[in-house]
PDB file of C-alpha atoms and ligand atoms in Angstrom:
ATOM      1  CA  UNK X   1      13.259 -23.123  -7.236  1.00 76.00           C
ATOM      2  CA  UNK X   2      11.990 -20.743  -4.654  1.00 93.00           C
ATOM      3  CA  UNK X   3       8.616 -19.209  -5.460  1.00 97.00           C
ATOM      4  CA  UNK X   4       8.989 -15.544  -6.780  1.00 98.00           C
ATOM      5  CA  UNK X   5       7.439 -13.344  -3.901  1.00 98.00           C
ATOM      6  CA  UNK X   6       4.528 -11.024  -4.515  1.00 98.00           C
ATOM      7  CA  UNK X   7       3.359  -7.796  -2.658  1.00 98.00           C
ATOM      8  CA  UNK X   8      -0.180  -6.626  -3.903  1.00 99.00           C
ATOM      9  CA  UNK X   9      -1.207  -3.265  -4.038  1.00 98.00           C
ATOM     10  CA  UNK X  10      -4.973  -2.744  -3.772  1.00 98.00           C
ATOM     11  CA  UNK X  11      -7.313   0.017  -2.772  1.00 98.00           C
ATOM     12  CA  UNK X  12     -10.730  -1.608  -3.348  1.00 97.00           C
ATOM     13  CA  UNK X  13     -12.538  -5.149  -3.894  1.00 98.00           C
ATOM     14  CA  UNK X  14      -9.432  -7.274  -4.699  1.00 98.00           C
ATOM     15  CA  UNK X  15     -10.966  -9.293  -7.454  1.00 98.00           C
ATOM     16  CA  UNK X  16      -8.023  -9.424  -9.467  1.00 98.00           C
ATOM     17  CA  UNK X  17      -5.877  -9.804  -5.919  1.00 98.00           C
ATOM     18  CA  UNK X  18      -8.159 -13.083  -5.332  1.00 98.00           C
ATOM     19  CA  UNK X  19      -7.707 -14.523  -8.998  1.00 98.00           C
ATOM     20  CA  UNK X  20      -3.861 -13.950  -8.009  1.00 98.00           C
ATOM     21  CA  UNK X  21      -4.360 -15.551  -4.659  1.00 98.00           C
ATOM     22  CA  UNK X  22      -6.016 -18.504  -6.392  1.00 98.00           C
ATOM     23  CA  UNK X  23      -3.287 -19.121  -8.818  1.00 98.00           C
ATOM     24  CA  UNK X  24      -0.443 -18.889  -5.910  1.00 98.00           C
ATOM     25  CA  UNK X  25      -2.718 -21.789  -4.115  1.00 97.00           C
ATOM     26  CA  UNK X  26      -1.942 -24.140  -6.854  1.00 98.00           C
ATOM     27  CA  UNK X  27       1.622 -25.844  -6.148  1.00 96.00           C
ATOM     28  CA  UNK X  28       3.053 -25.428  -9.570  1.00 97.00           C
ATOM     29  CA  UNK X  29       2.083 -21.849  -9.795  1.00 98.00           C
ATOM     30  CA  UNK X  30       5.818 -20.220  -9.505  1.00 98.00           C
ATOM     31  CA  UNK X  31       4.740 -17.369  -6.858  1.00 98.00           C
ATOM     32  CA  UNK X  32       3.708 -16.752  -3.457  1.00 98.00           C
ATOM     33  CA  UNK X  33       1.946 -13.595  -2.229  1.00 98.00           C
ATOM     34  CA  UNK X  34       4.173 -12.192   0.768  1.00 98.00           C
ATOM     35  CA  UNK X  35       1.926  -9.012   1.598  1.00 98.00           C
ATOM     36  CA  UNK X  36      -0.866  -6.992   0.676  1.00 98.00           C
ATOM     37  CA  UNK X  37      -1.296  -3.391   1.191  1.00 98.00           C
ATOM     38  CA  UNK X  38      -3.935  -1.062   1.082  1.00 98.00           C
ATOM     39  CA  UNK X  39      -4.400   3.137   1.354  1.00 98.00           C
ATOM     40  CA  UNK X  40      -8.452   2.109   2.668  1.00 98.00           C
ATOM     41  CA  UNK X  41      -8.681   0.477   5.692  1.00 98.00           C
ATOM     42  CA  UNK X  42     -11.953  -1.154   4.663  1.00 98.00           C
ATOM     43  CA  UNK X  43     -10.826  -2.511   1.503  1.00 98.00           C
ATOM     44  CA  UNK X  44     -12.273  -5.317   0.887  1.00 98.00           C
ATOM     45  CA  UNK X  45      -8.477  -7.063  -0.748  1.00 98.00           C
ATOM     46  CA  UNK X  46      -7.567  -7.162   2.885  1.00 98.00           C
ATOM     47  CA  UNK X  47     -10.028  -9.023   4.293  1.00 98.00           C
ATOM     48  CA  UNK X  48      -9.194 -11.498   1.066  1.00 98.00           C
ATOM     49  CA  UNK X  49      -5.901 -11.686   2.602  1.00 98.00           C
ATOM     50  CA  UNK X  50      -6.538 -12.404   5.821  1.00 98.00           C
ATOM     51  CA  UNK X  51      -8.474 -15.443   4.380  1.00 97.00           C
ATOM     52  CA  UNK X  52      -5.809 -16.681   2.706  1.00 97.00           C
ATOM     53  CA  UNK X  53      -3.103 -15.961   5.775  1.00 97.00           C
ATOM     54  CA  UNK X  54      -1.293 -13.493   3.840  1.00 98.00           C
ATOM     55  CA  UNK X  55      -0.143 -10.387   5.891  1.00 98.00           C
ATOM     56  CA  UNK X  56      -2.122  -7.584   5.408  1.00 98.00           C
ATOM     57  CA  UNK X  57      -1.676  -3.970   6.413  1.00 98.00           C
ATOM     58  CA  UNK X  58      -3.473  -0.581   6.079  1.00 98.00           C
ATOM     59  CA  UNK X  59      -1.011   2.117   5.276  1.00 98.00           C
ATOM     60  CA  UNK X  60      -3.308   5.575   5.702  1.00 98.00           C
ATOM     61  CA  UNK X  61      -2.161   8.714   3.930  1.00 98.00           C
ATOM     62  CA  UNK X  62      -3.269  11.208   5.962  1.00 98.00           C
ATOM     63  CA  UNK X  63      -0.258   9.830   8.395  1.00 98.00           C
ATOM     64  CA  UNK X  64       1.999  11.606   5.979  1.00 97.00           C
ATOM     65  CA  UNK X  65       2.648  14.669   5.110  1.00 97.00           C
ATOM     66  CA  UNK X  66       2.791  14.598   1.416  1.00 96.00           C
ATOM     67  CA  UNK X  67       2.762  11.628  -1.654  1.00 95.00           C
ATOM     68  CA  UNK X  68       6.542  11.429  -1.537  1.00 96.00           C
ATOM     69  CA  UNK X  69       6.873  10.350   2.371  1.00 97.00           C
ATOM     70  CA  UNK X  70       3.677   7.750   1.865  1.00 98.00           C
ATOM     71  CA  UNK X  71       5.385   6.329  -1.239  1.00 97.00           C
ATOM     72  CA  UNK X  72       8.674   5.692   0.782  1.00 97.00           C
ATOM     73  CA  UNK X  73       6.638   4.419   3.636  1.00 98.00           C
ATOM     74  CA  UNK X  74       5.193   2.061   1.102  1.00 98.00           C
ATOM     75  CA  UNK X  75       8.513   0.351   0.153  1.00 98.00           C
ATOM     76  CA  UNK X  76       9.647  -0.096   3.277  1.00 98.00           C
ATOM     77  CA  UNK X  77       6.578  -2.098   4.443  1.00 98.00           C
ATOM     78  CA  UNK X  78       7.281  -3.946   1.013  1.00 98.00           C
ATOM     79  CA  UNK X  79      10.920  -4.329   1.443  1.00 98.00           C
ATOM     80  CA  UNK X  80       9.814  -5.772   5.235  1.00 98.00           C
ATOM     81  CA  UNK X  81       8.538  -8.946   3.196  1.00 98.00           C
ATOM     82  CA  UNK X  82      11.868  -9.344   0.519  1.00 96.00           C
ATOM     83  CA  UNK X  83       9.224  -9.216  -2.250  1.00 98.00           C
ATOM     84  CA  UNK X  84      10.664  -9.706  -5.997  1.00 98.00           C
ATOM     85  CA  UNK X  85       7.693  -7.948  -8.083  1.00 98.00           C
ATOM     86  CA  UNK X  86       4.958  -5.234  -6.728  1.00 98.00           C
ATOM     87  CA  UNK X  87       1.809  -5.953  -7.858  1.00 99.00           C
ATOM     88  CA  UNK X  88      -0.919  -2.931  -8.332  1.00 98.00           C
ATOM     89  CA  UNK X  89      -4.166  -3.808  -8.513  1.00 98.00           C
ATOM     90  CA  UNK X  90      -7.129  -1.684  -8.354  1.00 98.00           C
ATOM     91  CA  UNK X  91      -4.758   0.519  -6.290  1.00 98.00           C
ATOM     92  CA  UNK X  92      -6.071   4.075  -6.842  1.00 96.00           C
ATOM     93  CA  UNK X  93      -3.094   6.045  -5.990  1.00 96.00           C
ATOM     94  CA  UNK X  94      -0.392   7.249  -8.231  1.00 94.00           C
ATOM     95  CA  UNK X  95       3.334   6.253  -7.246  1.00 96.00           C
ATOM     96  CA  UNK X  96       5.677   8.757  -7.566  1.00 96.00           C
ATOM     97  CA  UNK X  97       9.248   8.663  -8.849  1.00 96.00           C
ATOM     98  CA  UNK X  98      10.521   7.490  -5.466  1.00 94.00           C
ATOM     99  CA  UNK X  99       8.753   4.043  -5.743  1.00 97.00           C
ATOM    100  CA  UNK X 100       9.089   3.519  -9.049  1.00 97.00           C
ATOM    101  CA  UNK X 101      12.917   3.620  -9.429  1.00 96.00           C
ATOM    102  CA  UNK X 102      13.466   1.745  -6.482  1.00 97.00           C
ATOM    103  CA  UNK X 103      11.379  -1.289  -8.220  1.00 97.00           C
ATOM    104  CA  UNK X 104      12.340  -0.169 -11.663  1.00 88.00           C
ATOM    105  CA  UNK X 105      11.066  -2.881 -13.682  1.00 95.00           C
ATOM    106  CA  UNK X 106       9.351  -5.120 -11.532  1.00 98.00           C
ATOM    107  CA  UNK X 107       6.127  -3.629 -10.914  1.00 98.00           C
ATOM    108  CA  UNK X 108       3.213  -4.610 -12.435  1.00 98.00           C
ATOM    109  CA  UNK X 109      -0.517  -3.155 -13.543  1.00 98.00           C
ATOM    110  CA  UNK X 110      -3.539  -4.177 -14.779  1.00 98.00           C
ATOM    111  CA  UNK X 111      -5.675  -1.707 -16.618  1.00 98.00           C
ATOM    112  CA  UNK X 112      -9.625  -2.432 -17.946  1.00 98.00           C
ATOM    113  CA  UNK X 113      -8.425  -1.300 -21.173  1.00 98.00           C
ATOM    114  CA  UNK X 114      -6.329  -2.002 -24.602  1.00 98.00           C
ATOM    115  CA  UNK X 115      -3.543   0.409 -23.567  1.00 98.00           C
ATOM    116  CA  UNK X 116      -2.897   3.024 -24.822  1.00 98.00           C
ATOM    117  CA  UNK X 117      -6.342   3.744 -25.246  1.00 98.00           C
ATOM    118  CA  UNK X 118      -8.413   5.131 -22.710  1.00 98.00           C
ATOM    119  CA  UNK X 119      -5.955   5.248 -19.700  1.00 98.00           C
ATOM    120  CA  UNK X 120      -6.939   6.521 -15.971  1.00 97.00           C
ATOM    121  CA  UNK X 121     -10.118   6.771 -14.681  1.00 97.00           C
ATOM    122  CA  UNK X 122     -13.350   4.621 -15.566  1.00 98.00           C
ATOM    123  CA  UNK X 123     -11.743   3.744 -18.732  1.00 98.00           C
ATOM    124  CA  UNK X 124     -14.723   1.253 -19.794  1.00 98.00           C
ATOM    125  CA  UNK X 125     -17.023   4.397 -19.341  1.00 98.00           C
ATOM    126  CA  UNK X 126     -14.481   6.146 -22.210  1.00 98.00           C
ATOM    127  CA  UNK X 127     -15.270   3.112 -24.096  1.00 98.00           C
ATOM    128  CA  UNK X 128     -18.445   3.267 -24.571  1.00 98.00           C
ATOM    129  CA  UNK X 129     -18.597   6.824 -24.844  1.00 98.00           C
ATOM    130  CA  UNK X 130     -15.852   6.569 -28.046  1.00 98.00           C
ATOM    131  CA  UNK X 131     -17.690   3.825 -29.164  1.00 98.00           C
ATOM    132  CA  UNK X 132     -15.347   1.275 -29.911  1.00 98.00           C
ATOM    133  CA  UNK X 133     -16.976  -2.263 -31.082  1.00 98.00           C
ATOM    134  CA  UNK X 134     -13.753  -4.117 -29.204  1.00 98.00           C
ATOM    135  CA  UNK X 135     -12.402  -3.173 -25.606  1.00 98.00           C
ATOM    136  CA  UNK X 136      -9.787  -5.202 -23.556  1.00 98.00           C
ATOM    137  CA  UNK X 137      -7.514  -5.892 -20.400  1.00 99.00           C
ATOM    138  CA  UNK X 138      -3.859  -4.826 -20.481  1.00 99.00           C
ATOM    139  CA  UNK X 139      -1.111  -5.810 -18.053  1.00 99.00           C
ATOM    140  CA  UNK X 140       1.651  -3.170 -18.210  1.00 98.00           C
ATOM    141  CA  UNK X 141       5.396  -3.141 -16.417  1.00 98.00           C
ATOM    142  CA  UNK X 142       4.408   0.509 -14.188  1.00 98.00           C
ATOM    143  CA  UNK X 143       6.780   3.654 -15.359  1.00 96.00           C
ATOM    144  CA  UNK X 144       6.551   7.189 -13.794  1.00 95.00           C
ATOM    145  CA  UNK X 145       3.465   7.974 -16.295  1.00 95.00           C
ATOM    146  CA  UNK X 146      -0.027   6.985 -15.732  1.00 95.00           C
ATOM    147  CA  UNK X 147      -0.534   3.314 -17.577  1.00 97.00           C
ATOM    148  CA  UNK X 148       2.048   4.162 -19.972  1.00 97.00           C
ATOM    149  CA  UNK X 149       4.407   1.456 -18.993  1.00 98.00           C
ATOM    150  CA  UNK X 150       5.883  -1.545 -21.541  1.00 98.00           C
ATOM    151  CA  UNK X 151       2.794  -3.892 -21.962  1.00 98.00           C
ATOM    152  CA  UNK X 152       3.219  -7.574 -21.268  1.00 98.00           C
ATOM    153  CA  UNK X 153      -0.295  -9.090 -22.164  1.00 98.00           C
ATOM    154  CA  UNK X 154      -3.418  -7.502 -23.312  1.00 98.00           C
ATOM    155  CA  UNK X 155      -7.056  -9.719 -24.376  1.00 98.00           C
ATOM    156  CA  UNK X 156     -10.167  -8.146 -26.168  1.00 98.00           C
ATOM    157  CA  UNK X 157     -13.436  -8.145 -25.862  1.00 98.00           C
ATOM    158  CA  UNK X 158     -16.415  -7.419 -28.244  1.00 98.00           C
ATOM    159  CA  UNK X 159     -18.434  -4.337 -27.136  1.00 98.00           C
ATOM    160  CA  UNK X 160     -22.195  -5.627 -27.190  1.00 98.00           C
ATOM    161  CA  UNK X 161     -24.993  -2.560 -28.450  1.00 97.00           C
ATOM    162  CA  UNK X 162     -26.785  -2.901 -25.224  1.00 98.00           C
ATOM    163  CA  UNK X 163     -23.797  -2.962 -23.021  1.00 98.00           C
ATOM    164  CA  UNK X 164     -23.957  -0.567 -19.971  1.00 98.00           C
ATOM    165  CA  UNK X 165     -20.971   0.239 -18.178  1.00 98.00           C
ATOM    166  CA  UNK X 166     -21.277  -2.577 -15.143  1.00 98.00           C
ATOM    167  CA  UNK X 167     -21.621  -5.256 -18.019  1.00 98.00           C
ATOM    168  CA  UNK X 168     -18.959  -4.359 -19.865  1.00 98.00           C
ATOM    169  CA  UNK X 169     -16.511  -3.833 -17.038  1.00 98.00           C
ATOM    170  CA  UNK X 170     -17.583  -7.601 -16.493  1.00 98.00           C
ATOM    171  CA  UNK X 171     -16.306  -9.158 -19.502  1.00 98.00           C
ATOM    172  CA  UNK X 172     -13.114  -7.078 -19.249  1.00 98.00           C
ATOM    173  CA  UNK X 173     -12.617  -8.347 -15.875  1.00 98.00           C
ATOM    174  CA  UNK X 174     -13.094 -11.755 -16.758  1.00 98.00           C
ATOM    175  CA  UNK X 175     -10.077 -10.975 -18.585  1.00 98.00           C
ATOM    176  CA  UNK X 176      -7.822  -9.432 -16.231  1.00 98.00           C
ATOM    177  CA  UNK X 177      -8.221 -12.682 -13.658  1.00 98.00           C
ATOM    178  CA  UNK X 178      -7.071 -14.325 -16.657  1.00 98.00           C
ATOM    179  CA  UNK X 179      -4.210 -12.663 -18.166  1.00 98.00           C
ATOM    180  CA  UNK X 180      -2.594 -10.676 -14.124  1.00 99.00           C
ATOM    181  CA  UNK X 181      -1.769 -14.587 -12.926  1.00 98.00           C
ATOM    182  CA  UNK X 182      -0.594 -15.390 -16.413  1.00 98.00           C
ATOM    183  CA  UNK X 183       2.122 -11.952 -16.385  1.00 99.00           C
ATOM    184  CA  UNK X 184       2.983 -12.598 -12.721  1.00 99.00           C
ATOM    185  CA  UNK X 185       4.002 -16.188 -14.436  1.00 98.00           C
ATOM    186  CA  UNK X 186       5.900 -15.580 -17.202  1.00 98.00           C
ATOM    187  CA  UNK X 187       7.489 -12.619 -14.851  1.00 98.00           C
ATOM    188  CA  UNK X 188       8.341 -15.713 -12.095  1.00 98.00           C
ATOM    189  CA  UNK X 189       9.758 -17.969 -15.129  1.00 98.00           C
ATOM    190  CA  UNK X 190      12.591 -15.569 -16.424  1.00 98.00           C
ATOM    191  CA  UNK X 191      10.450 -14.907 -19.593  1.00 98.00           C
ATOM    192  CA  UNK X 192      10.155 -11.877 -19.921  1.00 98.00           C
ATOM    193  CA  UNK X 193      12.705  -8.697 -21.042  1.00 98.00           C
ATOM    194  CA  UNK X 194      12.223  -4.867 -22.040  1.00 97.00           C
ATOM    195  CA  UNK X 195      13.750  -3.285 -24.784  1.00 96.00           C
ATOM    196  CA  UNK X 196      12.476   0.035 -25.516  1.00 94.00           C
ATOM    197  CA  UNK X 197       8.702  -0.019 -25.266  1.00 96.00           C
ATOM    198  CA  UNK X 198       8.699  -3.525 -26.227  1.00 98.00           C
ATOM    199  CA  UNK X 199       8.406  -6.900 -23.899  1.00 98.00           C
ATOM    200  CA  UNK X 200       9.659  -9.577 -25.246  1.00 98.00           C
ATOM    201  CA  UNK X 201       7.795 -13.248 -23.675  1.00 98.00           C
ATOM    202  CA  UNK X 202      10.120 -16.255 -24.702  1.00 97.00           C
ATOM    203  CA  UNK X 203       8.726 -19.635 -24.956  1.00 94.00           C
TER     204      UNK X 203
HETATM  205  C1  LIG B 301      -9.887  -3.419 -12.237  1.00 96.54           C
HETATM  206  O1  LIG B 301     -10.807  -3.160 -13.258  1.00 96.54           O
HETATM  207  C2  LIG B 301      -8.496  -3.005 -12.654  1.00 96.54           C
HETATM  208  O2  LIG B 301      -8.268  -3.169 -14.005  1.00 96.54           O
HETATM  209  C3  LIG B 301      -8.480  -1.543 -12.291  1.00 96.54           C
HETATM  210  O3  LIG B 301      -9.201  -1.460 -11.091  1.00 96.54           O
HETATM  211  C4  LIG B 301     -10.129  -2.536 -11.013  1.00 96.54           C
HETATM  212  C5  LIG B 301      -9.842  -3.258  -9.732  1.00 96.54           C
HETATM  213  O4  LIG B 301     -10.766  -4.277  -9.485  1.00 96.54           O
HETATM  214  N1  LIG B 301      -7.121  -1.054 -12.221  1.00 96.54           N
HETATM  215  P1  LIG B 301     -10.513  -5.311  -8.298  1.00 96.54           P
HETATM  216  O5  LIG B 301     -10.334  -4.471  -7.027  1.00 96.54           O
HETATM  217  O6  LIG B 301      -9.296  -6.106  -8.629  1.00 96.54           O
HETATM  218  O7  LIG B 301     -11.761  -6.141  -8.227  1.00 96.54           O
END
């Protein structure tokens, strides 16, 4: 079967864009990344890319005038590559009905948190600051809400007393190159299906 093809969304370091690189590189692993896209030019994720000779393009938002032209400007540098599932990682921006409905269902998030706690922003800071003794990774299908959407695969991790923010966000992230490649799998296979809020992963 064809590999499923991937477009990655990133805005910053690209860890979890690397641990999906790394998984595509094996040849049993069911997808391909086709493009990567970025709203910083010096994001490190492209550079990643590049390494791995996957096309890689800065799309800057201050060439349009507002979120709704960028977003459609987005899919069609997508839709350029034929991708079948839009993967966002680290990508800071919010996409707005426009994007969403056009990939209804096949885009992809991964959050440093066990959704639906502590969504948005420096969620392992709101962590530690609610004080919960177990924190986690989700990966979510993306709706019009900010990570609200169906979740596919979530892991814990224990909260340690001396735990600043930096090493907690490591042991979450440990997670997330774990569990993203595993999602963008089961996605690839055919295993997956939403009903409601609910995904369903057959064996
Ligand atoms: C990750 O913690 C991810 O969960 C969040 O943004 C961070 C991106 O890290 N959405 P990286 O750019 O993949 O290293």
């Amino acid at each position: 079967m064809n590999p499923l093809r991937l477009a990655v969304l990133a805005s910053g370091r690209g860890s979890n864009l690397q641990a999906i690189l790394d998984a595509c590189a094996r040849p049993e692993f069911p997808a391909r990344v086709a493009v990567v896209l970025s709203d910083r030019e010096r994001a490190h994720a492209l550079a990643r890319a590049s390494a791995h000779g996957v096309p890689a393009r800065f799309v800057n938002p201050k060439d349009f005038a507002d979120r709704a032209a960028y977003d459609l400007a987005l899919v069609a540098a997508i839709e350029a590559h034929v991708v079948g599932l839009v993967c966002l990682a680290g990508f800071m921006r919010v996409l707005g009905p426009t994007f969403v409905r056009r990939f209804g269902g096949r885009i992809m998030n991964v959050h440093p948190s066990l959704l639906p706690a502590f969504p948005g922003l420096a969620a392992q800071r709101q962590a530690l600051d609610y004080g919960v003794r177990v924190a986690g990774a989700t990966v979510h299908f993306v709706d019009e809400g900010v990570d609200t959407g169906p979740i596919i695969l979530q892991a814990g991790v224990p909260v340690q007393p001396d735990d600043t923010e930096e090493s907690l966000a490591a042991r979450i992230l440990r997670e997330e190159h774990r569990l993203y490649p595993e999602a963008i799998r089961l996605f690839a296979e055919g295993r997956l299906s939403v009903a409601g809020r609910r995904v369903e992963v057959r064996p």
